[in-house]
CSV table of C-alpha atoms in Angstrom, one decimal:
chain,number,residue,atom,x,y,z
A,1,MET,CA,10.8,-6.9,-21.8
A,2,ASP,CA,7.3,-6.6,-23.3
A,3,PHE,CA,7.7,-3.2,-24.9
A,4,ALA,CA,4.3,-3.2,-26.5
A,5,ARG,CA,2.6,-3.7,-23.1
A,6,TYR,CA,4.5,-1.0,-21.3
A,7,GLN,CA,5.4,1.4,-24.1
A,8,ARG,CA,3.4,4.3,-22.7
A,9,GLN,CA,5.3,4.0,-19.5
A,10,ILE,CA,8.8,3.3,-21.0
A,11,ILE,CA,8.7,6.4,-23.2
A,12,LEU,CA,8.3,8.6,-20.0
A,13,PRO,CA,11.7,10.4,-19.5
A,14,PHE,CA,11.6,9.5,-15.8
A,15,ILE,CA,11.1,5.8,-16.4
A,16,ARG,CA,12.6,4.5,-19.7
A,17,LYS,CA,13.7,0.9,-20.1
A,18,ASP,CA,16.0,1.0,-17.1
A,19,GLY,CA,13.1,2.0,-14.8
A,20,GLN,CA,10.9,-0.7,-16.3
A,21,GLN,CA,13.5,-3.3,-15.7
A,22,LYS,CA,13.7,-2.2,-12.0
A,23,LEU,CA,9.9,-2.6,-11.8
A,24,LYS,CA,10.1,-6.1,-13.2
A,25,LYS,CA,12.7,-7.1,-10.6
A,26,ALA,CA,10.8,-5.6,-7.7
A,27,THR,CA,8.8,-7.4,-5.0
A,28,VAL,CA,6.0,-5.5,-3.2
A,29,LEU,CA,3.9,-6.5,-0.2
A,30,ILE,CA,0.4,-5.2,-0.1
A,31,VAL,CA,-1.2,-5.5,3.3
A,32,GLY,CA,-4.9,-5.5,2.9
A,33,CYS,CA,-6.8,-6.1,-0.3
A,34,GLY,CA,-9.9,-3.9,0.2
A,35,GLY,CA,-10.7,-0.4,-1.1
A,36,LEU,CA,-7.0,0.7,-1.2
A,37,GLY,CA,-5.4,-2.7,-1.8
A,38,CYS,CA,-7.5,-3.6,-4.8
A,39,HIS,CA,-6.4,-0.4,-6.6
A,40,LEU,CA,-2.8,-0.8,-5.5
A,41,ALA,CA,-2.6,-4.3,-6.7
A,42,SER,CA,-4.2,-3.5,-10.0
A,43,TYR,CA,-2.0,-0.4,-10.7
A,44,LEU,CA,1.2,-2.2,-9.9
A,45,ALA,CA,0.3,-5.4,-11.8
A,46,ARG,CA,-0.5,-3.2,-14.8
A,47,ALA,CA,2.8,-1.2,-14.3
A,48,GLY,CA,4.8,-4.5,-14.5
A,49,VAL,CA,6.0,-5.0,-11.0
A,50,GLY,CA,7.5,-8.4,-11.0
A,51,LYS,CA,6.0,-9.9,-7.9
A,52,LEU,CA,3.2,-8.9,-5.6
A,53,LYS,CA,2.5,-10.5,-2.2
A,54,ILE,CA,-1.0,-9.9,-1.0
A,55,VAL,CA,-2.2,-10.5,2.5
A,56,ASP,CA,-5.8,-10.3,3.6
A,57,ARG,CA,-7.8,-12.5,6.0
A,58,ASP,CA,-11.3,-11.6,4.8
A,59,ILE,CA,-13.8,-13.0,2.3
A,60,VAL,CA,-15.7,-10.8,-0.2
A,61,GLN,CA,-19.0,-9.5,1.0
A,62,LEU,CA,-21.7,-7.5,-0.8
A,63,PRO,CA,-20.8,-4.0,0.7
A,64,ASP,CA,-17.3,-4.4,-0.6
A,65,LEU,CA,-18.4,-4.1,-4.2
A,66,GLN,CA,-19.1,-0.4,-3.8
A,67,ARG,CA,-15.4,0.3,-3.9
A,68,GLN,CA,-13.2,-2.8,-4.2
A,69,ILE,CA,-12.6,-3.0,-8.0
A,70,LEU,CA,-11.2,-6.5,-8.2
A,71,TYR,CA,-14.4,-8.3,-7.0
A,72,ASP,CA,-17.9,-8.9,-8.4
A,73,GLU,CA,-21.2,-10.5,-7.4
A,74,GLU,CA,-19.9,-14.0,-8.3
A,75,ASP,CA,-17.0,-13.5,-5.8
A,76,VAL,CA,-19.5,-12.7,-3.1
A,77,LYS,CA,-21.3,-16.0,-3.8
A,78,SER,CA,-18.0,-18.0,-3.8
A,79,HIS,CA,-17.2,-17.2,-0.2
A,80,LEU,CA,-13.5,-17.4,-1.2
A,81,PRO,CA,-10.8,-15.2,0.5
A,82,LYS,CA,-10.1,-11.8,-1.0
A,83,ALA,CA,-6.4,-12.5,-1.4
A,84,LYS,CA,-7.0,-15.7,-3.5
A,85,ILE,CA,-9.6,-14.0,-5.7
A,86,ALA,CA,-7.3,-11.0,-6.2
A,87,CYS,CA,-4.5,-13.2,-7.3
A,88,SER,CA,-6.7,-14.9,-9.9
A,89,LYS,CA,-7.9,-11.5,-11.2
A,90,LEU,CA,-4.4,-10.0,-11.3
A,91,LYS,CA,-3.1,-13.0,-13.3
A,92,LYS,CA,-5.7,-12.3,-15.9
A,93,ILE,CA,-4.7,-8.6,-16.0
A,94,ASN,CA,-1.0,-9.5,-16.4
A,95,SER,CA,0.1,-13.1,-16.6
A,96,SER,CA,3.8,-12.2,-16.4
A,97,VAL,CA,3.4,-10.9,-12.8
A,98,GLU,CA,4.0,-13.4,-10.0
A,99,VAL,CA,1.3,-13.0,-7.4
A,100,GLU,CA,1.2,-14.8,-4.0
A,101,ALA,CA,-1.7,-14.8,-1.6
A,102,PHE,CA,-1.6,-15.0,2.2
A,103,VAL,CA,-4.9,-15.6,4.0
A,104,PHE,CA,-4.3,-14.5,7.5
A,105,GLU,CA,-4.1,-11.5,9.8
A,106,VAL,CA,-0.7,-9.7,9.9
A,107,LYS,CA,0.8,-10.1,13.3
A,108,ALA,CA,4.2,-9.6,15.0
A,109,GLN,CA,4.7,-13.4,14.7
A,110,ASN,CA,4.4,-13.4,10.8
A,111,ILE,CA,5.3,-10.0,9.5
A,112,VAL,CA,9.1,-10.6,9.5
A,113,GLY,CA,8.6,-13.5,7.2
A,114,LEU,CA,6.3,-11.5,4.9
A,115,ILE,CA,8.8,-8.6,4.5
A,116,ARG,CA,12.0,-10.6,4.3
A,117,ASP,CA,12.3,-10.6,0.5
A,118,VAL,CA,10.4,-7.5,-0.4
A,119,ASP,CA,11.6,-4.1,-1.7
A,120,LEU,CA,8.6,-2.1,-0.4
A,121,VAL,CA,5.4,-2.4,1.7
A,122,LEU,CA,2.1,-0.7,0.8
A,123,ASP,CA,-0.5,0.0,3.4
A,124,GLY,CA,-4.0,-1.1,2.3
A,125,THR,CA,-5.3,-1.6,5.9
A,126,ASP,CA,-8.1,0.0,7.8
A,127,ASN,CA,-6.8,0.0,11.3
A,128,ILE,CA,-4.1,1.8,13.3
A,129,LYS,CA,-2.8,-1.2,15.2
A,130,THR,CA,-1.7,-3.0,12.0
A,131,ARG,CA,-0.1,0.2,10.7
A,132,LEU,CA,1.9,0.6,13.9
A,133,LEU,CA,3.1,-2.9,13.5
A,134,ILE,CA,4.1,-2.3,9.8
A,135,ASN,CA,5.9,0.8,10.9
A,136,GLU,CA,7.9,-0.9,13.5
A,137,ALA,CA,8.9,-3.8,11.3
A,138,CYS,CA,9.9,-1.5,8.4
A,139,ILE,CA,11.9,0.8,10.6
A,140,LYS,CA,13.6,-2.1,12.3
A,141,TYR,CA,14.5,-3.8,9.0
A,142,ASN,CA,15.2,-0.6,7.1
A,143,LEU,CA,12.4,-1.1,4.5
A,144,PRO,CA,10.4,1.8,2.9
A,145,TRP,CA,6.6,1.7,3.2
A,146,ILE,CA,3.8,3.9,2.1
A,147,HIS,CA,0.9,4.7,4.4
A,148,GLY,CA,-2.6,5.2,3.1
A,149,ALA,CA,-5.9,5.9,4.8
A,150,VAL,CA,-9.4,6.9,3.8
A,151,GLN,CA,-12.6,7.9,5.6
A,152,GLY,CA,-15.6,9.7,4.3
A,153,ALA,CA,-14.3,11.8,1.4
A,154,VAL,CA,-11.0,12.4,3.0
A,155,GLY,CA,-7.7,10.5,2.5
A,156,MET,CA,-4.0,10.7,3.1
A,157,SER,CA,-0.8,9.2,2.0
A,158,MET,CA,2.8,9.3,3.3
A,159,SER,CA,6.0,7.7,2.2
A,160,ILE,CA,8.0,6.5,5.1
A,161,LEU,CA,11.7,6.2,4.4
A,162,PRO,CA,13.7,4.8,7.3
A,163,GLY,CA,16.6,7.2,8.2
A,164,GLU,CA,15.3,9.9,6.0
A,165,THR,CA,11.7,10.9,7.0
A,166,GLY,CA,9.6,10.8,10.1
A,167,CYS,CA,7.7,7.6,10.7
A,168,TYR,CA,4.1,6.7,11.4
A,169,ARG,CA,4.7,7.0,15.1
A,170,CYS,CA,5.8,10.6,14.6
A,171,LEU,CA,2.4,11.2,13.0
A,172,ILE,CA,0.3,9.2,15.5
A,173,GLU,CA,1.7,10.1,18.9
A,174,GLU,CA,-1.0,8.3,20.9
A,175,ASP,CA,-2.9,5.1,20.4
A,176,LEU,CA,-6.3,5.9,19.1
A,177,PRO,CA,-9.4,3.8,19.7
A,178,ALA,CA,-10.5,1.5,16.9
A,179,SER,CA,-13.5,2.5,14.9
A,180,GLU,CA,-16.8,0.8,15.6
A,181,GLY,CA,-19.1,-0.2,12.9
A,182,PRO,CA,-18.6,0.3,9.1
A,183,ILE,CA,-16.4,3.3,8.1
A,184,PRO,CA,-18.4,5.8,6.0
A,185,LEU,CA,-16.7,6.2,2.6
A,186,ILE,CA,-17.4,7.6,-0.8
A,187,ASN,CA,-16.2,5.1,-3.4
A,188,THR,CA,-13.9,7.5,-5.3
A,189,ILE,CA,-11.5,8.4,-2.5
A,190,PRO,CA,-9.7,5.0,-2.3
A,191,ALA,CA,-8.8,5.2,-6.0
A,192,LEU,CA,-7.3,8.6,-5.6
A,193,ILE,CA,-5.2,7.8,-2.5
A,194,ALA,CA,-4.1,4.4,-4.0
A,195,SER,CA,-3.1,6.3,-7.2
A,196,ILE,CA,-0.8,8.5,-5.1
A,197,GLN,CA,0.6,5.5,-3.2
A,198,ALA,CA,1.2,3.5,-6.4
A,199,THR,CA,2.9,6.5,-8.0
A,200,GLU,CA,5.2,6.9,-5.0
A,201,ALA,CA,5.9,3.2,-5.1
A,202,ILE,CA,7.0,3.4,-8.7
A,203,LYS,CA,9.3,6.4,-7.8
A,204,ILE,CA,10.9,4.5,-4.9
A,205,ILE,CA,11.4,1.3,-7.0
A,206,THR,CA,12.9,3.2,-10.0
A,207,GLY,CA,15.1,5.3,-7.7
A,208,SER,CA,13.5,8.6,-8.6
A,209,PRO,CA,14.8,11.7,-6.7
A,210,SER,CA,11.2,13.0,-6.8
A,211,VAL,CA,9.8,10.8,-4.0
A,212,ASN,CA,7.4,12.9,-1.9
A,213,ARG,CA,8.5,13.2,1.7
A,214,ASP,CA,5.4,15.0,3.0
A,215,LEU,CA,2.0,13.8,4.1
A,216,ILE,CA,-0.5,14.4,1.4
A,217,TYR,CA,-4.0,15.2,2.7
A,218,ILE,CA,-7.0,15.4,0.4
A,219,ASP,CA,-10.6,16.3,1.0
A,220,LEU,CA,-12.2,15.1,-2.2
A,221,TRP,CA,-15.6,16.5,-1.5
A,222,GLU,CA,-14.3,20.0,-0.8
A,223,GLY,CA,-11.6,19.8,-3.5
A,224,THR,CA,-8.7,20.6,-1.2
A,225,PHE,CA,-5.2,19.3,-1.3
A,226,GLN,CA,-2.5,19.8,1.3
A,227,LYS,CA,1.1,18.8,1.8
A,228,ILE,CA,2.1,18.6,5.5
A,229,LYS,CA,5.7,18.2,6.7
A,230,ILE,CA,5.9,15.4,9.3
A,231,LYS,CA,9.3,15.9,11.0
A,232,LYS,CA,11.0,13.3,13.1
A,233,ARG,CA,9.9,13.7,16.7
A,234,PRO,CA,13.1,14.0,18.8
A,235,ASN,CA,11.6,11.5,21.3
A,236,CYS,CA,9.9,9.2,18.8
A,237,PRO,CA,10.0,5.7,20.4
A,238,VAL,CA,10.4,4.0,17.0
A,239,CYS,CA,12.5,5.9,14.5
A,240,VAL,CA,14.6,7.8,17.0
A,241,LYS,CA,14.9,5.6,20.1
A,242,ARG,CA,14.3,2.3,18.3
A,243,ASN,CA,12.2,1.0,21.1
A,244,PHE,CA,10.1,-1.7,19.3
A,245,THR,CA,7.0,-2.7,21.3
A,246,PHE,CA,5.9,-5.5,18.9
A,247,PHE,CA,9.3,-7.3,18.8
C-alpha cells in the first residue's frame, strides 16, 4: 500500500489501513462522465479505488467545460469520447488505479455485463430512463447504487441498498417526460452532490455503519439542506414485487 499517497485518509479512525485495502480491492462502475461523473471519477481515483469502469457515449463539447473538470479546450478539439479522455486523465492522477472506458449508451442489452464484476454503481447520468434501468438491474442482482441528480442550483443524492432501503422506483412513482434543451445548471452543484455520492461510496466499500439511508436534497443557492426518508412503497413494482420491465 502507498502510505504516503493515502496517509491523510488512512489516519482517519473510520478508514485506517483496513479500509484503504478494501478501497484498493473495489471495482466501481460510473454511468455517465459529465458534471457528476467527472467529479466522481476524480474523487474515487484519488481515494485509491482499485478499478473504475466508466461508460459514456458522448464526445467533449465546449459547454461541458463549464462544469466537467476532467476536460479542457484541447479535448474539445480532439473530438474524442469523454470516457476515453477521462481514462487518460485519471491515469495521470493515479497510475495505480485501473480504468476501463466504455463508449456506448447503457441499455438493457449491455448493463448486466457492465455490472457483473462490480461492487457498486454510481449514477452520473442526466435522464430518468437510464436511472430506472440502473435501479432495476441493481435490485435484480442485489447490487448497491448511489443516485445523484442536479438541476439549476438544486441537487439530490440517495444510496439505494437492495433489501434495506426504498429504491428509485419508490421515489419516482410515475415516468416523467424527458427534459428538452440544455439543463440550466450552476457549475458548483455537481461538485457538491458528487462529493456526497463519493463519500457514501467510500462508506459502502469500507463497510461503514454510517451509510446514509435518506435522500439528501440541497438547494445551494438558498443554502438549504434536507434529509428525506424514502420508505419502501408496499406496492413498488421493483423492490417489492420484483417486476422488472427492462429484463
